[in-house]
Structures are given as C-alpha cells and as structure tokens.
Coordinates of C-alpha atoms in Angstrom, one line a residue:
X1 CA -139.6 -45.4 51.2
X2 CA -141.3 -46.1 54.5
X3 CA -141.6 -49.6 56.0
X4 CA -143.9 -49.6 59.0
X5 CA -143.9 -46.5 61.2
X6 CA -140.1 -46.1 61.4
X7 CA -139.5 -46.1 65.1
X8 CA -136.0 -44.6 64.7
X9 CA -137.3 -41.5 62.8
X10 CA -140.2 -41.1 65.2
X11 CA -137.9 -41.2 68.3
X12 CA -135.5 -38.6 66.8
X13 CA -138.3 -36.3 65.6
X14 CA -140.2 -36.3 69.0
X15 CA -137.2 -36.6 71.3
X16 CA -138.4 -39.9 72.7
X17 CA -136.2 -42.9 73.8
X18 CA -136.8 -45.8 71.4
X19 CA -137.3 -48.1 74.4
X20 CA -140.2 -45.9 75.6
X21 CA -142.2 -46.3 72.4
X22 CA -144.7 -49.1 71.9
X23 CA -144.6 -49.9 68.2
X24 CA -148.1 -50.8 66.9
X25 CA -146.8 -50.5 63.3
X26 CA -144.2 -53.2 63.2
X27 CA -146.5 -56.3 63.0
X28 CA -144.0 -58.3 65.0
X29 CA -145.0 -61.1 67.4
X30 CA -145.5 -59.4 70.8
X31 CA -144.1 -62.5 72.6
X32 CA -140.7 -61.2 71.6
X33 CA -137.5 -63.0 70.7
X34 CA -137.9 -66.7 71.5
X35 CA -135.7 -67.9 74.4
X36 CA -134.5 -70.8 72.2
X37 CA -133.0 -68.2 69.8
X38 CA -131.3 -66.3 72.6
X39 CA -129.8 -69.5 74.0
X40 CA -128.6 -70.8 70.6
X41 CA -126.8 -67.5 69.9
X42 CA -125.2 -67.4 73.4
X43 CA -124.2 -71.0 73.2
X44 CA -122.6 -70.7 69.8
X45 CA -121.0 -67.3 70.0
X46 CA -117.5 -68.8 69.3
X47 CA -118.8 -70.3 66.1
X48 CA -118.4 -66.8 64.6
X49 CA -114.9 -67.8 63.7
X50 CA -116.5 -70.1 61.0
X51 CA -118.2 -69.3 57.7
X52 CA -121.9 -70.5 57.4
X53 CA -122.6 -73.5 55.3
X54 CA -123.0 -72.0 51.8
X55 CA -125.8 -74.5 51.0
X56 CA -127.5 -74.0 54.4
X57 CA -128.3 -77.7 54.5
X58 CA -129.2 -78.0 58.2
X59 CA -131.4 -74.9 58.0
X60 CA -133.2 -76.1 54.9
X61 CA -133.8 -79.5 56.7
X62 CA -135.3 -77.7 59.7
X63 CA -137.5 -75.6 57.3
X64 CA -138.5 -78.9 55.6
X65 CA -139.6 -80.4 58.9
X66 CA -141.5 -77.3 59.8
X67 CA -143.3 -76.8 56.5
X68 CA -143.6 -80.4 55.2
X69 CA -141.9 -79.2 52.0
X70 CA -139.1 -81.3 50.5
X71 CA -135.6 -80.0 51.4
X72 CA -134.6 -79.6 47.8
X73 CA -137.5 -77.3 47.2
X74 CA -136.3 -74.7 49.7
X75 CA -134.0 -71.7 49.3
X76 CA -133.0 -69.3 52.1
X77 CA -132.1 -65.6 51.9
X78 CA -131.3 -62.4 53.8
X79 CA -134.9 -61.8 54.7
X80 CA -137.9 -62.2 52.5
X81 CA -137.0 -58.9 50.7
X82 CA -133.8 -60.4 49.2
X83 CA -135.8 -63.3 47.8
X84 CA -138.4 -61.0 46.4
X85 CA -135.7 -59.0 44.7
X86 CA -133.8 -62.0 43.3
X87 CA -137.0 -63.8 42.1
X88 CA -138.0 -60.7 40.1
X89 CA -134.4 -60.2 38.7
X90 CA -134.2 -63.8 37.6
X91 CA -137.7 -63.7 36.0
X92 CA -137.2 -60.4 34.2
X93 CA -141.0 -60.0 33.7
X94 CA -142.3 -57.5 31.2
X95 CA -145.9 -57.3 32.5
X96 CA -146.9 -57.9 36.1
X97 CA -150.1 -58.0 38.1
X98 CA -150.0 -57.1 41.8
X99 CA -152.9 -57.5 44.2
X100 CA -153.2 -54.1 46.0
X101 CA -153.0 -52.4 48.5
X102 CA -149.8 -54.2 49.4
X103 CA -146.2 -54.0 50.5
X104 CA -144.5 -51.4 48.3
X105 CA -141.4 -53.5 47.7
X106 CA -143.1 -55.7 45.1
X107 CA -143.9 -52.9 42.7
X108 CA -140.6 -51.1 43.4
X109 CA -138.6 -54.2 42.4
X110 CA -140.8 -54.8 39.4
X111 CA -140.4 -51.3 38.1
X112 CA -136.6 -51.3 38.7
X113 CA -136.4 -54.4 36.6
X114 CA -138.3 -52.9 33.7
X115 CA -141.8 -54.4 34.2
X116 CA -145.1 -52.7 33.5
X117 CA -147.3 -53.1 36.5
X118 CA -151.1 -53.5 36.6
X119 CA -153.1 -53.7 39.8
X120 CA -156.0 -55.9 41.0
X121 CA -157.4 -53.7 43.7
X122 CA -159.1 -55.1 46.7
X123 CA -162.3 -53.1 47.1
X124 CA -163.3 -51.1 50.2
X125 CA -167.0 -51.6 49.4
X126 CA -166.6 -55.4 50.0
X127 CA -164.3 -55.0 53.0
X128 CA -161.2 -55.7 50.9
X129 CA -162.1 -59.3 50.3
X130 CA -160.7 -60.4 47.0
X131 CA -162.8 -62.1 44.2
X132 CA -160.6 -64.9 42.8
X133 CA -162.6 -65.2 39.6
X134 CA -162.1 -61.5 38.9
X135 CA -158.4 -61.8 39.7
X136 CA -158.0 -64.8 37.4
X137 CA -159.7 -62.9 34.5
X138 CA -156.7 -60.4 34.6
X139 CA -154.0 -63.0 34.4
X140 CA -153.8 -63.4 30.6
X141 CA -150.8 -61.5 29.1
X142 CA -149.0 -61.2 32.4
X143 CA -145.6 -62.8 33.2
X144 CA -145.9 -62.6 37.0
X145 CA -148.8 -62.4 39.5
X146 CA -147.9 -61.1 43.0
X147 CA -150.2 -61.8 46.0
X148 CA -149.5 -61.1 49.7
X149 CA -151.6 -63.7 51.5
X150 CA -152.8 -62.7 54.1
X151 CA -152.7 -59.2 52.7
X152 CA -150.8 -56.4 54.3
X153 CA -152.4 -53.9 55.2
X154 CA -156.0 -55.2 55.0
X155 CA -155.7 -58.5 56.9
X156 CA -157.8 -60.4 54.3
X157 CA -156.8 -63.6 52.7
X158 CA -157.5 -66.0 49.8
X159 CA -158.0 -69.6 50.8
X160 CA -155.6 -72.3 49.5
X161 CA -158.4 -73.5 47.1
X162 CA -158.5 -70.0 45.6
X163 CA -154.8 -69.8 45.3
X164 CA -154.8 -73.2 43.7
X165 CA -157.3 -71.9 41.0
X166 CA -155.1 -68.8 40.5
X167 CA -151.9 -70.9 40.1
X168 CA -153.7 -73.2 37.6
X169 CA -154.8 -70.2 35.5
X170 CA -151.4 -68.6 35.7
X171 CA -149.7 -71.8 34.5
X172 CA -152.1 -72.0 31.6
X173 CA -151.1 -68.5 30.5
X174 CA -147.3 -69.1 31.2
X175 CA -147.2 -66.8 34.2
X176 CA -145.4 -67.2 37.5
X177 CA -147.3 -66.7 40.8
X178 CA -145.4 -65.3 43.8
X179 CA -147.3 -65.6 47.1
X180 CA -145.9 -63.8 50.1
X181 CA -147.0 -65.7 53.2
X182 CA -145.2 -63.5 55.8
X183 CA -148.3 -63.4 58.0
X184 CA -149.9 -66.8 57.4
X185 CA -148.6 -68.3 60.6
X186 CA -150.7 -65.8 62.6
X187 CA -153.9 -67.2 61.2
X188 CA -156.0 -69.7 63.2
X189 CA -155.4 -72.5 60.8
X190 CA -152.4 -72.3 58.4
X191 CA -153.7 -75.1 56.3
X192 CA -156.7 -73.0 55.2
X193 CA -154.5 -70.2 53.7
X194 CA -151.0 -71.5 53.0
X195 CA -150.1 -72.7 49.5
X196 CA -147.2 -74.9 50.7
X197 CA -149.3 -78.0 50.2
X198 CA -149.8 -77.4 46.5
X199 CA -146.2 -76.4 45.3
X200 CA -145.6 -79.9 43.8
X201 CA -148.6 -79.3 41.5
X202 CA -147.3 -76.0 40.0
X203 CA -143.8 -75.3 38.9
X204 CA -144.8 -71.7 38.4
X205 CA -145.5 -71.2 42.1
X206 CA -143.0 -69.4 44.4
X207 CA -143.9 -68.9 48.1
X208 CA -142.0 -66.6 50.4
X209 CA -141.9 -66.6 54.2
X210 CA -139.7 -65.1 56.8
X211 CA -138.7 -65.2 60.5
X212 CA -139.1 -61.4 61.2
X213 CA -142.8 -61.2 62.1
X214 CA -144.0 -64.6 63.5
X215 CA -140.7 -65.6 65.2
X216 CA -140.0 -62.0 66.4
X217 CA -136.4 -61.8 65.1
X218 CA -136.4 -59.1 62.3
X219 CA -132.9 -57.9 63.3
X220 CA -131.4 -61.2 62.1
X221 CA -132.7 -60.8 58.5
X222 CA -133.6 -64.3 57.4
X223 CA -136.3 -65.6 55.1
X224 CA -137.0 -68.6 52.8
X225 CA -138.7 -69.5 49.5
X226 CA -140.6 -72.6 48.6
X227 CA -140.9 -73.9 45.0
X228 CA -140.9 -77.2 43.1
X229 CA -139.1 -75.4 40.2
X230 CA -135.5 -76.6 40.7
X231 CA -134.3 -74.5 37.8
X232 CA -135.7 -71.4 39.4
X233 CA -133.9 -72.2 42.7
X234 CA -130.6 -72.8 40.8
X235 CA -131.0 -69.5 38.9
X236 CA -131.7 -67.5 42.1
X237 CA -128.8 -69.1 43.9
X238 CA -126.5 -68.1 40.9
X239 CA -127.4 -64.5 41.5
X240 CA -127.5 -64.6 45.3
X241 CA -124.4 -63.4 47.2
X242 CA -122.7 -66.3 49.0
X243 CA -123.3 -66.5 52.8
X244 CA -126.1 -64.0 52.6
X245 CA -127.5 -65.5 55.8
X246 CA -125.0 -65.1 58.7
X247 CA -124.1 -68.0 60.9
X248 CA -126.0 -66.9 64.1
X249 CA -129.1 -66.2 62.1
X250 CA -128.9 -69.7 60.6
X251 CA -128.5 -71.2 64.1
X252 CA -131.3 -69.1 65.7
X253 CA -133.7 -69.9 62.8
X254 CA -133.1 -73.6 63.3
X255 CA -133.8 -73.3 67.0
X256 CA -137.1 -71.4 66.7
X257 CA -138.5 -73.7 64.0
X258 CA -138.2 -76.5 66.5
X259 CA -139.4 -74.4 69.5
X260 CA -142.8 -76.1 69.9
X261 CA -143.5 -74.2 73.1
X262 CA -143.1 -70.8 71.5
X263 CA -145.2 -71.8 68.5
X264 CA -148.0 -73.1 70.7
X265 CA -148.0 -70.0 72.9
X266 CA -148.0 -67.7 69.9
X267 CA -150.9 -69.6 68.3
X268 CA -152.9 -69.6 71.6
X269 CA -152.1 -65.9 72.3
X270 CA -153.1 -64.7 68.8
X271 CA -156.3 -66.7 68.8
X272 CA -157.4 -65.1 72.1
X273 CA -156.0 -61.6 71.6
X274 CA -157.2 -61.1 68.0
X275 CA -160.8 -61.8 69.1
X276 CA -160.4 -59.5 72.1
X277 CA -159.1 -56.6 70.0
X278 CA -161.6 -57.1 67.2
X279 CA -164.5 -56.9 69.7
X280 CA -163.1 -53.9 71.6
X281 CA -162.2 -51.9 68.5
X282 CA -165.7 -52.4 67.1
X283 CA -167.1 -50.8 70.3
X284 CA -165.4 -47.5 69.6
X285 CA -167.6 -44.9 68.1
X286 CA -166.6 -43.2 64.8
X287 CA -164.4 -46.2 63.9
X288 CA -164.8 -48.9 61.3
X289 CA -162.7 -52.0 61.9
X290 CA -162.1 -54.4 59.0
X291 CA -162.0 -58.1 59.8
X292 CA -158.6 -59.6 59.8
X293 CA -157.3 -63.2 59.8
X294 CA -153.8 -62.3 61.1
X295 CA -152.1 -60.0 63.7
X296 CA -153.1 -56.5 62.6
X297 CA -156.2 -54.5 61.9
X298 CA -157.0 -51.9 59.2
X299 CA -159.2 -49.2 60.8
X300 CA -161.1 -46.3 59.2
X301 CA -162.1 -43.1 61.0
X302 CA -165.7 -42.1 60.5
X303 CA -165.4 -38.6 62.0
X304 CA -163.7 -35.5 60.7
X305 CA -160.2 -36.5 61.9
X306 CA -157.4 -37.6 59.7
X307 CA -155.1 -40.6 60.3
X308 CA -152.2 -38.3 60.5
X309 CA -153.8 -36.4 63.4
X310 CA -154.3 -39.7 65.2
X311 CA -150.8 -40.9 64.6
X312 CA -149.2 -37.6 65.7
X313 CA -151.2 -37.6 68.9
X314 CA -150.3 -41.2 69.5
X315 CA -146.6 -40.8 69.2
X316 CA -146.6 -37.9 71.7
X317 CA -147.9 -40.5 74.1
X318 CA -145.3 -43.1 73.1
X319 CA -147.4 -45.1 70.7
X320 CA -146.4 -45.6 67.1
X321 CA -149.4 -46.2 64.7
X322 CA -149.1 -46.8 61.0
X323 CA -150.8 -44.1 58.9
X324 CA -152.3 -46.3 56.1
X325 CA -152.7 -43.4 53.6
X326 CA -149.1 -44.2 52.5
X327 CA -150.5 -47.4 50.9
X328 CA -151.8 -47.0 47.4
X329 CA -155.6 -47.2 47.2
X330 CA -156.1 -46.4 50.9
X331 CA -157.2 -43.0 52.2
X332 CA -156.3 -40.4 54.8
X333 CA -158.8 -41.7 57.3
X334 CA -157.3 -45.1 57.5
X335 CA -154.6 -46.5 59.9
X336 CA -153.2 -49.9 60.8
X337 CA -152.4 -51.3 64.2
X338 CA -151.0 -54.6 65.2
X339 CA -151.8 -56.8 68.2
X340 CA -149.5 -56.4 71.2
X341 CA -149.6 -57.7 74.8
X342 CA -152.9 -57.2 76.6
X343 CA -151.8 -54.2 78.7
X344 CA -150.4 -52.5 75.6
X345 CA -153.6 -53.3 73.6
X346 CA -155.6 -51.8 76.4
X347 CA -153.5 -48.6 76.3
X348 CA -154.2 -48.3 72.6
X349 CA -157.9 -48.9 73.1
X350 CA -158.0 -46.2 75.8
X351 CA -156.2 -43.8 73.5
X352 CA -158.5 -44.3 70.6
X353 CA -161.6 -43.9 72.8
X354 CA -160.2 -40.6 74.0
X355 CA -159.6 -39.1 70.5
X356 CA -162.6 -40.5 68.5

C-alpha cells in the first residue's frame, strides 16, 4: 500500500539523494520541525532513561488546552493510524460507510476486521463537494460512518453544522461517526470545520487528529482522539499497547501545542500561500484545479498526458508529485500537490507550465 509518493522508493529507483528531492506528496507543513520541539528533545535527552507516563496526563492536559476539549475526553496513540485501527477493532462494525475518495487505511482496517464497506462518493461533476443530505440518507443500517474532514485528496470539507447533522442522524440509527481531522488546522478558520465543539452532544462521535502534518513531525508518530464516550476510551486503552507514544514524542508534542509563534506563522503562511498557489495553478493551460480549504490541491490534466507521465518527469527533476489515480474514484489524469515554501512552489509552477 502506498502512502503519499514514497520518497524512499523514488530516491532508490531514480538514484537521487533523498535530501535532493522536494516532496510535494507528503502534505507536511513546509515550515518544518518547530524549534520548540527540537529544543525540548535536546534539553530532555537524558530523560530517555525513564518510561513515559502510561496515562500521558501532561500531554492530554496540553491537548485539552489546545483544543478546548476536557482532559478526560482525550486519548493519545502512536500516530492517527494506531487510533483508527484500535477504534475499528473495538467497534467491530459489520457494515460501514466511508466517504470517498479517501485515505486507504480506513477501508483496509474495516475489511481486516470483517466489515462490509459501502461508499458515499464525492462527485467530480460538483467539484467533489459533498451533499450532507445525500450522505445522511445512506446512514441507516450502518454501524460506522467514516469521514476525512477536510478530505484527502480532494481538499473539500463539510462544515461543523453539516457534521452536526450527520452525527445526529448516525446517533438516531445507532451508528458511530469517525471524523479524521488531520488537515483541519490548515484551514483559514478551524471553528468552521472542526467538530471538537460538538463532542459533548454526541457519544457516538470520535474525532482523530495528529501531529505529523500541521506540526511537521511525522517521524515522531503521535496522534490523539477526542470523544465524550468514556467507555470507548476505556475499551481502546484496554487494547492499546502500553507506552505506545515514546517519551520524546510526548515532550515534543507538549512543546509544539504551546508554541504560539509556530502556530501563528503557520496560519499566516498558509493563508497567503494557498491563495497564491490557487491563483497561479489556475493560470496554467490544460489544467483544472479544484478548490481546497487546506494545504494541498487536486489537479486534473485536460490534455492528452497522464498523471503518471507528469510524476515521472517531475521526479527526474527532483520533485515528487502524488499520482492521484491510486485513489479509488479518481482517474489517470489527476494528481495532488501540497503547498511548500514560495521558491519551491514557484519551481513546481514552472515545471507544470513547461509540460502542459
């Protein structure tokens, strides 16, 4: 299974040093590892002689301060992927509904655990914007609904009001709703799209977030879940390996959550650069660019060139682009690129202009 463009495989296949590749497929904050995380790790390196707190109390308190969600309604894990897996294992759903196209791990875990999976497909004809009423009409008979919000790879999103309606319908039919908010912090206004403000209303709602993308530390593998369902948290903890989050990841995560400068710079940078990239990409002939609320764009080639040709030409120039045809319901003319630093974005724009 491929996650992103796989920079290691590309470097080996084309004989390029990894450090010489600009990865437009990883969707990671281009401002890089926060200085606060580096300092925290260096300062506490000798703490490696201790085990982490198995209850991660200080980390959960920091997440509580950051999200406004009560400390007791927070669970941490070894990346968002561990929590996705554990949530599905605990639930043991028989019938699932997944909003597509989406991250492949959702369906993989559901199938591994014996679920039959139906899809609500975001439609190309309406620029991949979901219809919440249509989605709600498919909830009956399902045990779990899975939504990536904002959606990867399309960059579209449901508002919190729409998720509220979906959670209510799901509760009426006895279904759980899992919302993956990995990319919500890249939006202009988190409060428009995040469901964290409504978890106390719905015991069937489980929200997942991570530190990999927005805080730029995917190598530390740390994520967290939000839910008012304390029985669910207890059941997940019962199945979770002890100390699944290492001590340095715990400390670095606490530091970045309180790093107001990094958060402000990231917000300001993304606000400006997303508008720049959207405008410039739309100027390129033979290219359709779908509107995005987060840090990447789904693009569609309108000429007789495949996404594979584009990505292969790009990697030879040290640029890794995601061929989106690997996502179900997308086609061989579509690719995804994430926002990088201005000079890197300009390199990408120049490349696309030269091949389209």
